[in-house]
Structures are given as C-alpha cells and as structure tokens.
Coordinates of C-alpha atoms in Angstrom, one line a residue:
M170 CA 50.6 1.4 27.0
G171 CA 50.8 -0.6 23.9
S172 CA 51.7 0.3 20.4
T173 CA 51.0 -0.2 16.7
H174 CA 53.1 -0.1 13.5
I175 CA 51.4 1.2 10.4
G176 CA 53.8 1.7 7.2
G177 CA 56.7 2.0 9.7
I178 CA 55.2 4.5 12.0
E179 CA 54.6 3.6 15.5
L180 CA 51.4 4.5 16.7
M181 CA 50.9 4.8 20.6
T182 CA 47.7 3.2 21.9
T183 CA 47.0 4.3 25.4
P184 CA 44.0 3.0 27.2
F185 CA 42.1 5.8 29.3
Q186 CA 39.6 4.4 31.7
T187 CA 37.4 5.1 34.4
D188 CA 34.9 3.2 36.7
I189 CA 31.1 4.1 36.3
G190 CA 28.6 2.1 38.1
S191 CA 29.5 -1.5 38.1
G192 CA 31.7 -1.5 35.1
T193 CA 34.6 0.2 33.6
L194 CA 34.5 2.7 30.5
S195 CA 37.8 2.6 28.4
F196 CA 38.8 4.4 25.5
E197 CA 41.7 3.4 23.2
Y198 CA 42.8 5.9 20.7
G199 CA 45.3 5.4 17.7
K200 CA 44.7 1.5 17.5
L201 CA 42.2 1.2 14.7
A202 CA 40.9 3.2 11.7
Q203 CA 43.5 5.6 11.6
K204 CA 42.3 7.3 8.3
A205 CA 39.0 8.6 10.0
N206 CA 39.1 12.4 11.5
G207 CA 38.6 10.8 15.0
S208 CA 38.3 7.3 16.2
V209 CA 38.2 5.2 19.5
L210 CA 38.0 1.7 20.5
V211 CA 35.5 1.5 23.4
R212 CA 35.1 -1.2 26.0
H213 CA 32.3 -1.4 28.6
H214 CA 32.0 -5.0 30.3
D215 CA 32.4 -7.3 27.3
N216 CA 30.9 -4.8 24.8
V217 CA 33.4 -3.7 22.5
L218 CA 32.6 -0.6 19.9
L219 CA 34.6 0.8 17.3
V220 CA 33.3 4.5 16.7
T221 CA 34.5 6.6 13.8
A222 CA 33.9 10.3 13.0
T223 CA 34.6 11.7 9.5
S224 CA 34.0 14.8 7.7
S225 CA 33.9 15.7 4.2
S226 CA 33.2 19.0 1.8
P227 CA 30.3 21.2 2.7
R228 CA 26.8 20.3 1.0
E229 CA 25.7 23.4 -1.0
G230 CA 22.1 24.7 -1.0
I231 CA 21.0 23.0 2.5
D232 CA 19.1 24.6 5.4
F233 CA 20.3 21.7 7.8
F234 CA 23.3 20.2 9.2
P235 CA 24.2 17.1 7.4
L236 CA 25.0 14.7 10.2
T237 CA 24.4 11.1 9.7
V238 CA 24.9 8.5 12.5
D239 CA 24.9 4.9 11.5
V240 CA 25.1 1.8 13.7
E241 CA 26.4 -1.1 12.0
E242 CA 25.3 -4.2 13.9
R243 CA 27.4 -7.3 13.0
L244 CA 25.9 -10.5 14.5
Y245 CA 29.2 -12.0 14.9
A246 CA 29.6 -9.8 17.9
R247 CA 27.4 -12.0 19.7
G248 CA 28.7 -15.3 18.2
K249 CA 25.6 -15.6 15.7
I250 CA 25.1 -16.2 12.0
P251 CA 22.6 -14.2 10.4
G252 CA 19.4 -16.3 9.7
S253 CA 18.7 -14.8 6.3
F254 CA 19.4 -16.8 3.1
H255 CA 22.5 -14.8 1.9
K256 CA 24.0 -15.3 5.7
R257 CA 24.7 -11.5 5.7
E258 CA 23.2 -8.7 7.8
G259 CA 20.5 -6.8 6.2
R260 CA 18.8 -3.5 6.5
P261 CA 19.6 -2.0 9.9
S262 CA 17.4 -3.3 12.7
T263 CA 15.1 -1.6 14.9
P264 CA 17.4 -1.4 17.9
S265 CA 20.3 -0.2 15.8
I266 CA 18.1 2.5 14.3
L267 CA 16.9 3.8 17.8
I268 CA 20.7 3.7 19.2
A269 CA 21.7 5.7 16.1
R270 CA 18.9 8.2 16.8
L271 CA 19.7 8.1 20.5
T272 CA 23.4 9.1 19.6
D273 CA 22.4 11.7 17.3
R274 CA 19.8 13.9 19.3
P275 CA 22.4 15.0 22.0
I276 CA 25.3 16.0 19.6
R277 CA 23.6 17.6 16.7
P278 CA 22.9 21.0 18.8
L279 CA 26.7 21.2 19.6
F280 CA 28.0 22.0 16.2
P281 CA 28.5 25.7 14.8
K282 CA 25.7 27.3 13.2
D283 CA 27.8 28.0 9.9
F284 CA 29.3 24.6 9.6
K285 CA 27.7 22.6 6.8
N286 CA 30.4 20.1 6.1
E287 CA 29.2 16.4 5.9
V288 CA 29.7 14.6 9.2
Q289 CA 29.1 10.9 9.6
L290 CA 29.5 9.0 12.8
I291 CA 29.7 5.0 12.2
I292 CA 29.4 2.9 15.4
T293 CA 30.4 -0.8 14.7
P294 CA 29.8 -3.2 17.8
L295 CA 32.6 -5.8 17.5
S296 CA 31.8 -7.6 20.7
I297 CA 28.2 -7.9 22.8
D298 CA 27.9 -9.5 25.9
T299 CA 24.0 -9.3 25.8
V300 CA 24.1 -8.4 29.4
N301 CA 24.7 -4.8 29.5
P302 CA 22.8 -2.6 26.9
Y303 CA 25.7 -0.9 24.7
D304 CA 23.3 2.1 23.7
I305 CA 24.8 4.7 26.3
T306 CA 28.3 3.6 25.5
A307 CA 27.6 4.5 21.9
V308 CA 26.5 8.0 23.0
T309 CA 29.4 8.6 24.9
S310 CA 31.9 7.2 22.6
A311 CA 30.4 9.0 19.5
S312 CA 31.4 12.2 21.6
A313 CA 34.7 10.7 22.2
A314 CA 35.6 10.3 18.5
L315 CA 34.4 14.0 17.9
T316 CA 36.3 15.2 20.7
V317 CA 39.6 13.9 19.4
S318 CA 39.1 14.6 16.0
D319 CA 39.7 18.1 14.2
I320 CA 35.7 18.5 13.6
P321 CA 34.4 21.5 15.1
F322 CA 32.3 20.0 18.3
E323 CA 31.3 22.1 21.4
G324 CA 31.6 18.7 23.5
P325 CA 32.3 16.7 25.2
I326 CA 29.0 14.9 26.4
A327 CA 28.3 11.8 28.1
A328 CA 25.1 9.5 28.7
T329 CA 24.2 7.5 31.7
R330 CA 21.2 5.0 32.3
I331 CA 19.6 5.1 35.8
G332 CA 17.4 2.2 36.8
Y333 CA 15.0 2.3 40.1
L334 CA 14.8 -1.0 41.9
D335 CA 13.3 -1.6 45.3
G336 CA 13.4 2.1 46.0
E337 CA 17.2 2.5 45.0
F338 CA 18.9 3.8 41.9
V339 CA 20.8 1.7 39.8
V340 CA 23.6 3.1 37.5
N341 CA 23.6 1.7 34.0
P342 CA 21.7 -1.5 35.0
T343 CA 21.8 -4.9 33.1
Y344 CA 18.9 -6.0 30.7
E345 CA 17.8 -8.2 33.7
E346 CA 17.7 -5.4 35.8
I347 CA 16.1 -3.1 33.4
N348 CA 13.4 -5.6 33.1
R349 CA 12.8 -5.6 36.8
S350 CA 12.9 -1.9 37.2
T351 CA 10.1 0.6 37.4
L352 CA 12.2 3.1 35.6
D353 CA 14.7 3.0 32.7
L354 CA 15.9 6.8 32.0
V355 CA 18.7 7.7 29.8
V356 CA 20.3 11.2 30.2
A357 CA 22.8 12.9 28.3
G358 CA 24.7 15.9 29.2
S359 CA 27.6 18.2 28.9
R360 CA 29.3 20.1 32.2
S361 CA 26.6 23.0 31.4
G362 CA 23.6 20.9 31.8
V363 CA 21.0 18.3 30.4
I364 CA 20.9 18.0 26.5
M365 CA 18.9 14.9 25.9
M366 CA 16.6 12.4 27.8
E367 CA 14.6 9.2 27.0
A368 CA 12.8 6.9 29.6
G369 CA 10.3 4.4 30.0
A370 CA 8.7 3.8 33.2
S371 CA 6.0 2.0 35.2
E372 CA 3.8 5.2 36.5
V373 CA 6.6 6.6 38.3
S374 CA 6.3 9.9 40.2
E375 CA 7.7 13.3 39.0
D376 CA 9.8 13.4 42.1
V377 CA 11.6 10.2 41.2
V378 CA 12.2 11.1 37.7
Q379 CA 13.6 14.3 39.0
Q380 CA 16.3 12.6 41.5
A381 CA 17.2 10.2 38.9
I382 CA 17.9 13.1 36.3
E383 CA 20.3 14.6 38.9
Y384 CA 21.9 11.5 39.9
A385 CA 22.5 10.6 36.0
Q386 CA 24.1 14.0 35.3
E387 CA 26.4 13.5 38.2
M388 CA 27.6 10.1 36.6
N389 CA 28.0 11.9 33.3
L390 CA 30.7 13.9 34.5
Y391 CA 33.2 10.9 35.0
G392 CA 32.8 10.2 31.0
I393 CA 33.3 13.9 30.4
E394 CA 36.4 14.0 32.5
L395 CA 37.6 10.8 31.0
Q396 CA 37.2 12.3 27.3
E397 CA 38.8 15.7 28.5
E398 CA 41.8 13.6 29.4
L399 CA 42.0 11.6 26.1
A400 CA 41.6 14.9 24.2
E401 CA 44.3 16.4 26.1
A402 CA 46.5 13.6 25.2
H403 CA 45.6 13.1 21.5
G404 CA 43.1 16.0 20.3
K405 CA 43.7 17.2 17.0
P406 CA 43.7 21.2 16.2
P407 CA 40.1 22.2 15.0
M408 CA 39.9 22.2 11.2
V409 CA 39.6 25.4 9.2
Y410 CA 36.5 25.5 7.4
V411 CA 34.5 27.5 4.9
P412 CA 31.3 28.9 6.7
R413 CA 28.0 28.3 4.9
G414 CA 24.3 29.0 5.3
Y415 CA 24.9 31.6 8.2
N416 CA 26.3 34.9 8.1
A417 CA 26.3 36.9 11.5
E418 CA 26.4 40.2 10.0
L419 CA 23.5 39.7 7.5
T420 CA 21.6 38.2 10.4
E421 CA 22.1 41.0 12.7
K422 CA 20.9 43.5 9.9
V423 CA 17.8 41.4 9.0
I424 CA 16.7 41.1 12.7
E425 CA 17.0 44.8 13.2
E426 CA 14.9 45.5 10.0
V427 CA 12.1 42.9 10.0
A428 CA 11.9 41.7 13.7
G429 CA 9.3 44.2 14.4
S430 CA 7.4 43.5 11.0
F431 CA 7.4 39.7 12.0
N432 CA 6.0 40.5 15.4
E433 CA 3.2 42.3 13.9
A434 CA 2.4 39.5 11.5
L435 CA 2.5 36.9 14.3
G436 CA -0.3 38.6 15.9
L437 CA -2.5 38.2 12.7
P438 CA -5.0 35.3 11.7
S439 CA -3.2 32.4 10.5
D440 CA -3.8 33.1 6.6
E441 CA -3.2 36.8 6.9
S442 CA 0.0 36.0 9.1
D443 CA 1.4 33.7 6.2
E444 CA 0.7 36.3 3.6
K445 CA 2.4 39.2 5.5
V446 CA 5.6 37.1 6.3
S447 CA 5.6 36.0 2.7
E448 CA 5.6 39.9 1.5
I449 CA 8.4 40.6 4.1
E450 CA 10.5 37.6 3.1
T451 CA 10.5 38.7 -0.4
G452 CA 11.4 42.1 0.1
I453 CA 14.5 41.0 2.0
N454 CA 15.4 38.6 -0.6
E455 CA 15.0 41.3 -3.3
K456 CA 17.4 43.6 -1.2
Y457 CA 20.4 41.3 -0.2
S458 CA 20.6 38.7 -3.1
E459 CA 23.3 40.2 -5.0
D460 CA 25.5 40.3 -2.0
Y461 CA 24.6 37.1 -0.1
Q462 CA 24.0 33.6 -0.8
S463 CA 20.3 32.7 -0.7
Q464 CA 20.9 30.3 2.0
E465 CA 22.4 32.9 4.2
I466 CA 19.4 35.0 3.6
E467 CA 16.9 32.4 4.5
T468 CA 18.8 31.6 7.7
A469 CA 18.8 35.1 8.8
L470 CA 15.1 35.4 8.0
D471 CA 14.5 32.2 10.3
E472 CA 16.6 34.0 13.2
A473 CA 14.5 37.2 12.7
M474 CA 11.3 35.3 13.0
E475 CA 12.5 33.3 15.9
A476 CA 13.8 36.8 17.6
A477 CA 10.1 38.3 17.0
F478 CA 8.5 35.1 18.3
K479 CA 10.5 34.9 21.4
Q480 CA 10.0 38.5 22.2
R481 CA 6.3 38.0 22.0
V482 CA 6.3 35.1 24.3
L483 CA 8.7 36.4 26.6
E484 CA 7.5 40.0 26.8
N485 CA 3.7 39.8 26.3
S486 CA 3.1 36.2 27.1
E487 CA 1.4 35.9 23.6
R488 CA 1.6 32.6 21.4
P489 CA 1.0 32.5 17.8
D490 CA -2.8 31.2 18.1
G491 CA -3.4 33.5 21.1
R492 CA -3.6 30.6 23.8
S493 CA -2.3 31.1 27.2
L494 CA 1.1 29.8 28.0
D495 CA -0.4 26.5 29.7
E496 CA -3.5 26.1 27.5
I497 CA -4.2 23.0 25.8
R498 CA -5.6 23.1 22.0
P499 CA -9.2 22.0 21.8
I500 CA -9.3 18.0 22.1
S501 CA -11.6 15.5 20.9
S502 CA -11.8 11.7 20.9
E503 CA -13.9 8.8 19.4
V504 CA -13.8 5.0 19.4
S505 CA -15.3 2.2 17.4
L506 CA -14.9 3.9 14.0
L507 CA -14.3 0.9 11.7
P508 CA -16.6 -2.2 11.5
R509 CA -14.1 -5.0 10.9
T510 CA -11.1 -3.9 13.1
H511 CA -10.5 -5.0 16.6
G512 CA -10.4 -1.9 18.3
T513 CA -10.1 1.8 17.1
G514 CA -9.7 5.3 18.5
L515 CA -9.5 8.7 16.8
F516 CA -7.7 11.5 18.9
T517 CA -7.9 15.2 17.7
R518 CA -5.7 18.0 19.3
G519 CA -5.9 21.1 17.3
E520 CA -4.8 20.3 14.0
T521 CA -3.0 17.2 15.2
Q522 CA -5.1 14.2 14.4
V523 CA -4.1 10.4 14.9
L524 CA -6.3 7.2 14.2
G525 CA -5.2 4.4 16.5
I526 CA -6.2 0.6 15.2
C527 CA -5.7 -2.4 17.5
T528 CA -5.2 -5.7 16.2
L529 CA -5.3 -9.0 18.2
G530 CA -3.4 -12.3 17.3
S531 CA -2.4 -15.4 18.9
V532 CA 0.6 -16.3 20.6
G533 CA 2.3 -17.4 17.4
D534 CA 2.1 -14.1 15.9
V535 CA 4.8 -12.7 18.0
Q536 CA 7.6 -10.8 16.3
K537 CA 10.7 -12.9 16.1
L538 CA 14.1 -10.7 16.7
D539 CA 17.5 -11.4 15.4
N540 CA 19.7 -8.6 16.5
L541 CA 22.2 -8.0 19.4
T542 CA 19.7 -7.7 22.2
P543 CA 18.9 -10.9 24.3
E544 CA 15.1 -10.3 23.3
E545 CA 14.2 -13.0 21.0
T546 CA 10.2 -12.2 20.4
K547 CA 8.0 -9.3 20.9
R548 CA 4.4 -9.6 22.1
F549 CA 3.5 -5.8 22.0
M550 CA 4.1 -3.7 19.1
L551 CA 3.3 -0.2 18.1
H552 CA 3.9 1.2 14.5
Y553 CA 3.8 4.7 13.6
N554 CA 2.9 5.9 10.0
F555 CA 3.3 9.5 8.7
P556 CA 1.9 9.8 5.3
P557 CA 2.4 13.0 3.2
F558 CA -0.9 14.4 3.3
S559 CA -0.8 14.6 7.0
T560 CA 1.1 17.8 6.5
G561 CA -0.6 18.7 3.2
E562 CA 2.2 17.9 0.9
A563 CA 2.4 15.4 -2.1
R564 CA 5.8 13.1 -2.1
P565 CA 6.7 9.7 -3.0
I566 CA 5.8 7.2 -0.3
R567 CA 9.2 5.4 0.7
S568 CA 9.9 2.7 3.1
T569 CA 9.4 3.1 6.8
G570 CA 12.0 6.1 8.0
R571 CA 14.0 6.5 11.1
R572 CA 11.6 9.3 12.5
E573 CA 8.6 6.9 12.0
I574 CA 10.6 4.2 13.8
G575 CA 11.6 6.5 16.6
H576 CA 8.1 7.8 17.2
G577 CA 6.5 4.4 17.3
A578 CA 8.9 3.1 19.8
L579 CA 8.5 6.2 22.1
A580 CA 4.5 5.6 22.1
E581 CA 5.2 1.9 22.5
R582 CA 7.4 2.6 25.6
A583 CA 4.5 5.0 27.0
L584 CA 2.1 2.1 26.9
F585 CA 4.3 -0.8 27.7
S586 CA 3.8 -0.8 31.2
V587 CA 0.1 -0.7 31.2
I588 CA -0.2 -3.8 28.9
P589 CA -1.4 -7.1 30.5
S590 CA 0.7 -9.9 30.8
E591 CA 0.5 -13.0 28.5
E592 CA -1.1 -15.1 31.5
Q593 CA -3.8 -12.3 32.0
F594 CA -4.4 -11.7 28.4
P595 CA -3.0 -14.4 26.0
Y596 CA -2.9 -12.5 22.9
T597 CA -0.3 -10.9 20.6
I598 CA -1.1 -7.2 20.4
R599 CA -0.5 -4.9 17.5
V600 CA -1.5 -1.0 17.6
V601 CA -1.0 1.1 14.3
G602 CA -1.1 5.0 14.7
E603 CA -1.7 6.4 11.6
C604 CA -1.1 10.0 11.6
L605 CA -4.0 12.1 9.6
S606 CA -3.0 15.6 10.1
S607 CA 0.2 17.0 11.7
N608 CA 0.6 20.4 13.5
G609 CA 2.8 19.3 16.7
S610 CA 3.4 16.2 18.5
T611 CA 1.9 13.7 16.6
S612 CA 3.7 10.7 18.7
M613 CA 2.0 12.0 22.0
G614 CA -1.4 12.0 19.9
T615 CA -0.6 8.5 18.9
V616 CA -0.3 7.6 22.6
C617 CA -3.7 8.9 23.1
A618 CA -5.3 7.4 20.0
S619 CA -3.6 4.1 20.9
T620 CA -5.1 4.2 24.5
L621 CA -8.5 4.6 23.1
A622 CA -7.9 1.6 20.4
L623 CA -6.7 -0.7 23.0
M624 CA -9.6 0.0 25.5
D625 CA -12.2 -0.2 22.6
A626 CA -10.5 -3.7 21.6
G627 CA -11.2 -5.2 25.1
V628 CA -7.5 -5.2 26.1
P629 CA -7.4 -5.1 29.9
I630 CA -4.8 -2.3 30.4
K631 CA -3.9 -1.3 33.9
A632 CA -4.7 2.3 33.5
P633 CA -5.3 4.8 30.3
V634 CA -2.2 6.8 29.1
A635 CA -2.0 10.1 27.6
G636 CA 0.7 12.3 26.3
I637 CA 1.6 16.1 25.8
S638 CA 4.8 18.1 24.6
I639 CA 6.1 21.0 26.2
G640 CA 8.2 23.7 24.6
L641 CA 10.7 26.2 25.8
V642 CA 11.4 29.8 24.7
T643 CA 14.6 31.1 26.0
G644 CA 15.9 34.9 26.4
E645 CA 18.7 36.7 27.8
G646 CA 19.7 36.4 31.4
G647 CA 18.6 33.1 31.7
R648 CA 14.9 34.0 31.2
Y649 CA 12.6 31.5 30.1
V650 CA 9.0 30.3 29.7
T651 CA 7.6 26.8 29.0
L652 CA 4.9 26.2 26.7
T653 CA 2.1 23.5 27.0
D654 CA 1.1 21.5 23.8
I655 CA 3.3 23.3 21.2
Q656 CA 2.3 23.2 17.7
G657 CA 4.6 23.1 14.7
K658 CA 5.6 26.9 14.4
E659 CA 6.4 26.9 18.0
D660 CA 8.3 23.5 17.9
H661 CA 10.5 25.2 14.9
L662 CA 10.8 28.5 16.5
G663 CA 11.2 27.4 20.1
D664 CA 14.3 25.9 21.9
M665 CA 12.6 22.5 23.2
D666 CA 10.5 19.5 22.6
F667 CA 9.8 17.6 25.8
K668 CA 7.5 14.9 25.5
V669 CA 5.9 13.4 28.5
A670 CA 3.3 10.6 28.8
G671 CA 1.8 8.8 31.7
T672 CA -1.4 8.0 33.9
T673 CA -2.9 9.7 36.6
E674 CA -0.7 7.9 39.1
G675 CA 2.8 8.7 37.2
I676 CA 4.9 8.8 34.3
T677 CA 5.4 6.1 31.6
A678 CA 7.7 7.7 29.1
I679 CA 9.5 10.8 28.5
Q680 CA 11.5 12.2 25.6
L681 CA 13.4 15.3 25.5
D682 CA 15.2 17.2 22.7
I683 CA 16.7 20.8 22.6
K684 CA 18.1 23.2 20.3
V685 CA 20.1 25.4 22.6
K686 CA 23.6 23.9 24.1
S687 CA 21.9 22.7 27.3
I688 CA 19.2 23.3 29.9
G689 CA 18.9 23.4 33.7
Y690 CA 17.0 21.6 36.3
D691 CA 14.7 24.1 36.8
V692 CA 13.4 24.1 33.1
I693 CA 12.8 20.2 33.4
Y694 CA 10.9 20.5 36.8
D695 CA 8.7 23.1 35.2
A696 CA 7.9 21.1 32.2
L697 CA 7.2 18.1 34.2
R698 CA 4.7 19.9 36.3
Q699 CA 2.9 21.5 33.4
A700 CA 3.1 18.2 31.6
K701 CA 1.3 16.4 34.6
E702 CA -1.7 19.1 34.8
A703 CA -2.0 18.9 30.9
R704 CA -2.1 15.1 31.2
A705 CA -5.0 15.0 33.5
V706 CA -7.1 17.0 31.1
I707 CA -6.6 14.8 28.5
L708 CA -7.3 11.8 30.6
E709 CA -10.3 13.2 31.5
N710 CA -11.6 13.4 27.8
I711 CA -10.4 9.8 27.3
H712 CA -12.4 8.8 30.3
E713 CA -15.6 10.6 29.1
T714 CA -15.1 8.8 25.7
I715 CA -14.7 5.3 27.0
P716 CA -14.6 5.0 31.0
S717 CA -13.2 1.4 30.9
Y718 CA -12.0 -1.2 28.5
R719 CA -14.7 -3.6 26.8
T720 CA -15.5 -6.2 28.5
E721 CA -16.2 -8.2 25.1
L722 CA -13.9 -8.6 22.4
S723 CA -14.7 -7.7 18.8
Q724 CA -16.8 -10.5 17.2
Y725 CA -13.8 -10.6 14.6
A726 CA -11.0 -11.0 17.2
P727 CA -9.7 -14.4 17.7
R728 CA -10.9 -16.4 20.7
M729 CA -7.9 -17.6 22.8
E730 CA -8.3 -20.4 25.3
S731 CA -5.5 -22.3 27.3
I732 CA -5.2 -25.8 28.7
Q733 CA -2.5 -27.5 30.8
I734 CA -1.1 -30.9 30.1
A735 CA 1.5 -33.0 31.7
V736 CA 5.1 -31.9 30.4
D737 CA 5.9 -35.5 29.3
K738 CA 2.9 -35.6 27.2
I739 CA 4.2 -32.6 25.0
G740 CA 5.7 -34.8 22.5
T741 CA 2.7 -36.9 22.2
V742 CA 0.7 -33.8 21.2
I743 CA 3.4 -32.5 18.9
G744 CA 3.8 -35.8 17.1
P745 CA 6.9 -37.4 15.0
G746 CA 8.2 -34.2 13.0
G747 CA 5.3 -32.2 14.1
K748 CA 2.8 -34.6 12.3
T749 CA 0.1 -34.5 15.1
I750 CA -0.3 -30.9 15.9
R751 CA -0.2 -30.2 12.2
G752 CA -3.1 -32.6 11.8
I753 CA -5.0 -30.8 14.6
V754 CA -4.6 -27.4 13.1
E755 CA -5.5 -28.4 9.5
E756 CA -8.5 -30.3 10.7
T757 CA -10.0 -27.6 13.2
G758 CA -8.5 -24.3 11.8
A759 CA -7.3 -23.3 15.1
T760 CA -3.9 -22.1 16.1
V761 CA -2.1 -24.1 18.7
D762 CA 1.0 -22.9 20.7
I763 CA 2.6 -25.1 22.9
Q764 CA 5.0 -23.9 25.7
D765 CA 7.6 -25.9 27.5
D766 CA 5.7 -25.8 30.9
G767 CA 2.8 -27.8 29.2
T768 CA 0.7 -24.8 28.7
I769 CA -1.2 -25.0 25.4
I770 CA -3.0 -22.1 23.9
I771 CA -5.5 -22.5 21.4
G772 CA -7.0 -19.7 19.0
S773 CA -9.6 -19.1 16.5
S774 CA -12.2 -16.8 15.2
E775 CA -14.9 -19.5 16.0
G776 CA -15.6 -20.9 19.3
S777 CA -16.4 -24.4 17.7
A778 CA -12.8 -24.7 16.1
S779 CA -11.2 -23.9 19.4
D780 CA -13.5 -26.5 21.2
K781 CA -12.6 -29.2 18.7
A782 CA -9.0 -28.7 19.0
I783 CA -9.1 -28.8 23.0
Q784 CA -11.1 -32.1 22.5
M785 CA -8.6 -33.6 20.2
I786 CA -5.6 -32.5 22.6
R787 CA -7.5 -34.1 25.6
D788 CA -8.1 -37.4 23.9
L789 CA -4.4 -37.6 23.2
T790 CA -3.2 -36.8 26.7
R791 CA -5.8 -39.1 28.8

C-alpha cells in the first residue's frame, strides 16, 4: 500500500490485482485524476492506462443516452515522437476509434433508462509495450472507473480475448500469437451473461466459436471479482439525479392505451402502417402534452410500439413485413457495372443496397501507420461510406464518422482471412463499400458486395464470404425468438444485432451488440445456427452471379511482376541517394519496390514499361 499527498490530504493508493492468462491485471485507485467521478490506473504487462469517468448535468430534449468514450493515444507511450510537421498527435487514429467503440458498446446498455446526464470516459494509454493489445484492458478498466464512481452503472463487466492456436485456446494472446491464430475473439460480459462480442477468424466452425465464448466468459469473472473488491474498498455512493426522458407511470398508461392499436398498425402495408402510427402518436401527444415532457411522451410511445412489436413476434410469429422468423429478404447481385474500375459488385437485400468497388495498386501503395500498434503498414484496406441519401435524408456530409470506421473495420475483418498473400498476389488491395440504400445491416451487405468486387477484379480469394444479421425479441419468463436478416424497424424495436460473416466452411467475423442487460448461450447458439443457414443461401446467390474469381485482371489495373537479385546488389539498383532507382522510374513510368531479401516488384499499367524497367535492373545487376 502506498500513499499520495494532495493539498495536505493523504490519499491511499491500494493496488488490487489478479492473474488472468499469462499476465497480471492491476487496478490502482486514488493516485491520479482525483477530480474525476471515478478514475483508475491500470496495469497489464507493460501496458499502463489512466481511465477516468466523469458526469455533468443532463442534456435536455434528447432521445438517447449522451455517453462519450474517447481513447487519447499518446505516442510517448511507446517511445515515439509523432511524425507530423507540428510533432503533436492529431486526430484519433483508426485503432483508437475502434477501441473507443469496443468500450462503448458493452457499457451503454447498463445505465438507467431515465439517466440523461452527460457521461464521458477518457482512456489515456501512458505506457504501451506493443506486445500485448490494450483494447480488452481498456474495456475492463472503463467498467472499473464507472464502478468506483458515483455514476449510476449496472456493472461491473470485463472483457477477455481468446485465440485458437494448434487446437488450443489462448487467453489474451499477444499480437504475434493473434497473427498465427485462426480465431481472434473478444467477449465482454457481466455475471449474468454475455453483453458484447467481436471476432475475426479463419473459417472457424461454430462449435469452436461456442467453446471459445464460454471460456472467455469464465475468464471474465476474474476481472469482475477484482472490480467488486475495488468497489467495496473505494466505491462512492450513487449520485442523486433528476430523471429525464422516461416516466414509468406515463409509459404504463400509454402501453395500455395504444399497444393494441400499434399491433393492428404493424399488420398493415408499410405506407398505411406509417400513417396509422402517426395518427396514434398525434392523439397521445395532444392528450398528455400539458402534464408531461415531450421526451417522456416520445419514449412512452417507443415503449408501446416495442411492446406491440414483441407481442406480434412472440405470440404470432409475425414480422412487420410478413416474413417468417428465419426468412431472408429477396436478394440479387451483379458484377462489372463500371467500365474503368478494376472490379465492381452490387449487392441488394430487400431495401439494403451496397456497391463494392475494388482497386488494385502497387506494393508502394500500402497504408503507412503511425499509432500504438506494432503494425507499420497495411496492404488490404476496406472503407465504408454511408451518405445521407441512403436513408432518404438531406444533411451535411462531414468527415468519416466513427460508425463508418467501425462498419468498414468489421467488413475488412470478415474478408481478411481469404485475401491472398503478397507472394501469391503482389498487389495492394483497396475495397470501398458505397451504401446506396439502408434498411438493415449495411455492414453485412458491404461484405457481400466486397466479395463480388474482389472476384470481379481477379483477386484470387480463398473463398467467397457472405454476412447476415440476426435479431432477438425477448419476453417475460425467459421467452425469446431469433430473427434472420433484420430490417431497420426490427433493429430499432428488437433486443440484439448479431452480425455473422463467413464462407461455406466456417466463420470469418462476428459482432454482437444488445440492448438488454445480457444474453445467455442458448440465444447465441440459436443465432449462429440461423446465420449459418442464411449464409449458405447468400453464398449460392453469389456463386450464380460469379462462380469464381476472374483469371484476367482489368485492362486498367496495374501489372505487377517480381524478379530476384542478390542482396549485395540492392545498393547498386538504388544508387547514391536513390539516384539510380529514381532514374529507372522516371524513364520507364513503372513503379519499383525493393525488399530486404532482394525481391524487386515492378508495376505499371503497360507491359512495355515493366519490361523496360526489368531489363534496366538486370543490366545493372549482371
């Protein structure tokens, strides 16, 4: 036990620790950031994080919980100076945004419905070893900061990563182990069950994933118990807050009054249903506007609609659009839509439509990274765009948002394991998913459209990948049903969005988010089974559109060729200050990338340019 003196006051800083996997997780309270509602200094291996939780006054007139999670990466944490002109960290990196989202998703469902105070979690990595990922530590420590604070939070939760190496599960694997693993699964959960999951995999079976989930949840208990000990010693009494946006008495009245009418409206055709719902909502607003806040009325109407929706699904197995519980909306796919792009694929599922475009580049086109991960370059990139017209809206187009970054990362993870190696296919690959119409699971639509685009571009992927989203409707007494291919209304009114992508052989990615406090293994296993069945249907549609990847690249794609030279000749090709290699590039118009082992990759849009560059290099190295 140590102590810190602030303003003459002695603050005790007691470390709480437990062993999880090969490392020790340690929480220290009271040493740093005493002005925050809750703060912890967290250590796992040589990763050290400062995590703070603060809360301010409620925001008026909002229909959501104003939670913000920020990951403030500092390159000093790994002993680096930023490479920018100003030598300061700039906008958040993609990894930091993804860690912020990973942290946000499992804690968001665990706040009271009527709590609308601003809550901000800031995760600041102070020391990073670049051997062990710090993302799961961030999730667990965010829960710890909330648990010791006075902010109302129904935790604690913890997160664990599970790898699968040589037929064995590995708890919290290193970066190197993750690269060799066929499964990279993160599970966040509480004592009552699973709350969030995220995974990338190399065509792993449902059975392996199920075992990994259960193992991860067992490991989560260690982090949960540690937080309970921390809270018992240092936890603050819950704050007294003014309820906002939710009134239980009003909600009960409105459900009793209009749930039946909403039920009838849900059975009408779409346009008639919307008109009927609007009439009902207008009547309720007029009746209660003098006695209740507008946001309380709106929330009560949402709860009533949710109750009607759940009753139809649970009692009658009826969905808003008339489909059966495991039925996919009509799907179609096309390729080769655009003349000058290297590969295109259009995938449509109901009112969800995504255009995928694949572009091939030279090895020199890789993305160069400057963040807290050990990865320095990235050869395969998938970017997701969500313009306002995809939902029929008119709004300003801003810079890429967190949601778009997250959806792109999920689709990229789903396809990563089927992308050929650089030795097999010496190209940099960029795929862009343009969401053209949105009504449920555009991220999984992006996976399908991207598969089509890659195959159309002639990328020799190991197997086509498809994705689907499974929803959940829960009732009293543990009753539930799972829904295949949820649309927007079902996503809004239901309790789960469980995205699963994979090939005919197995799973390549999953992402689970829920609105209830937790779910059990039975729900997860039912969802995985339904996703597998739906995936087979979509993959068959893709196969009918394009049975295999094209054997010839687009005439507009660069041609890449490789030659081998002796390592001691590399300097000759480069020349003093790079003069020789620059001369080759300028004279031929080809790109020339030299690797440490003497491999030289030459690329150009015209074969004659590559031939000339190759000949010049061979003349130099004879």
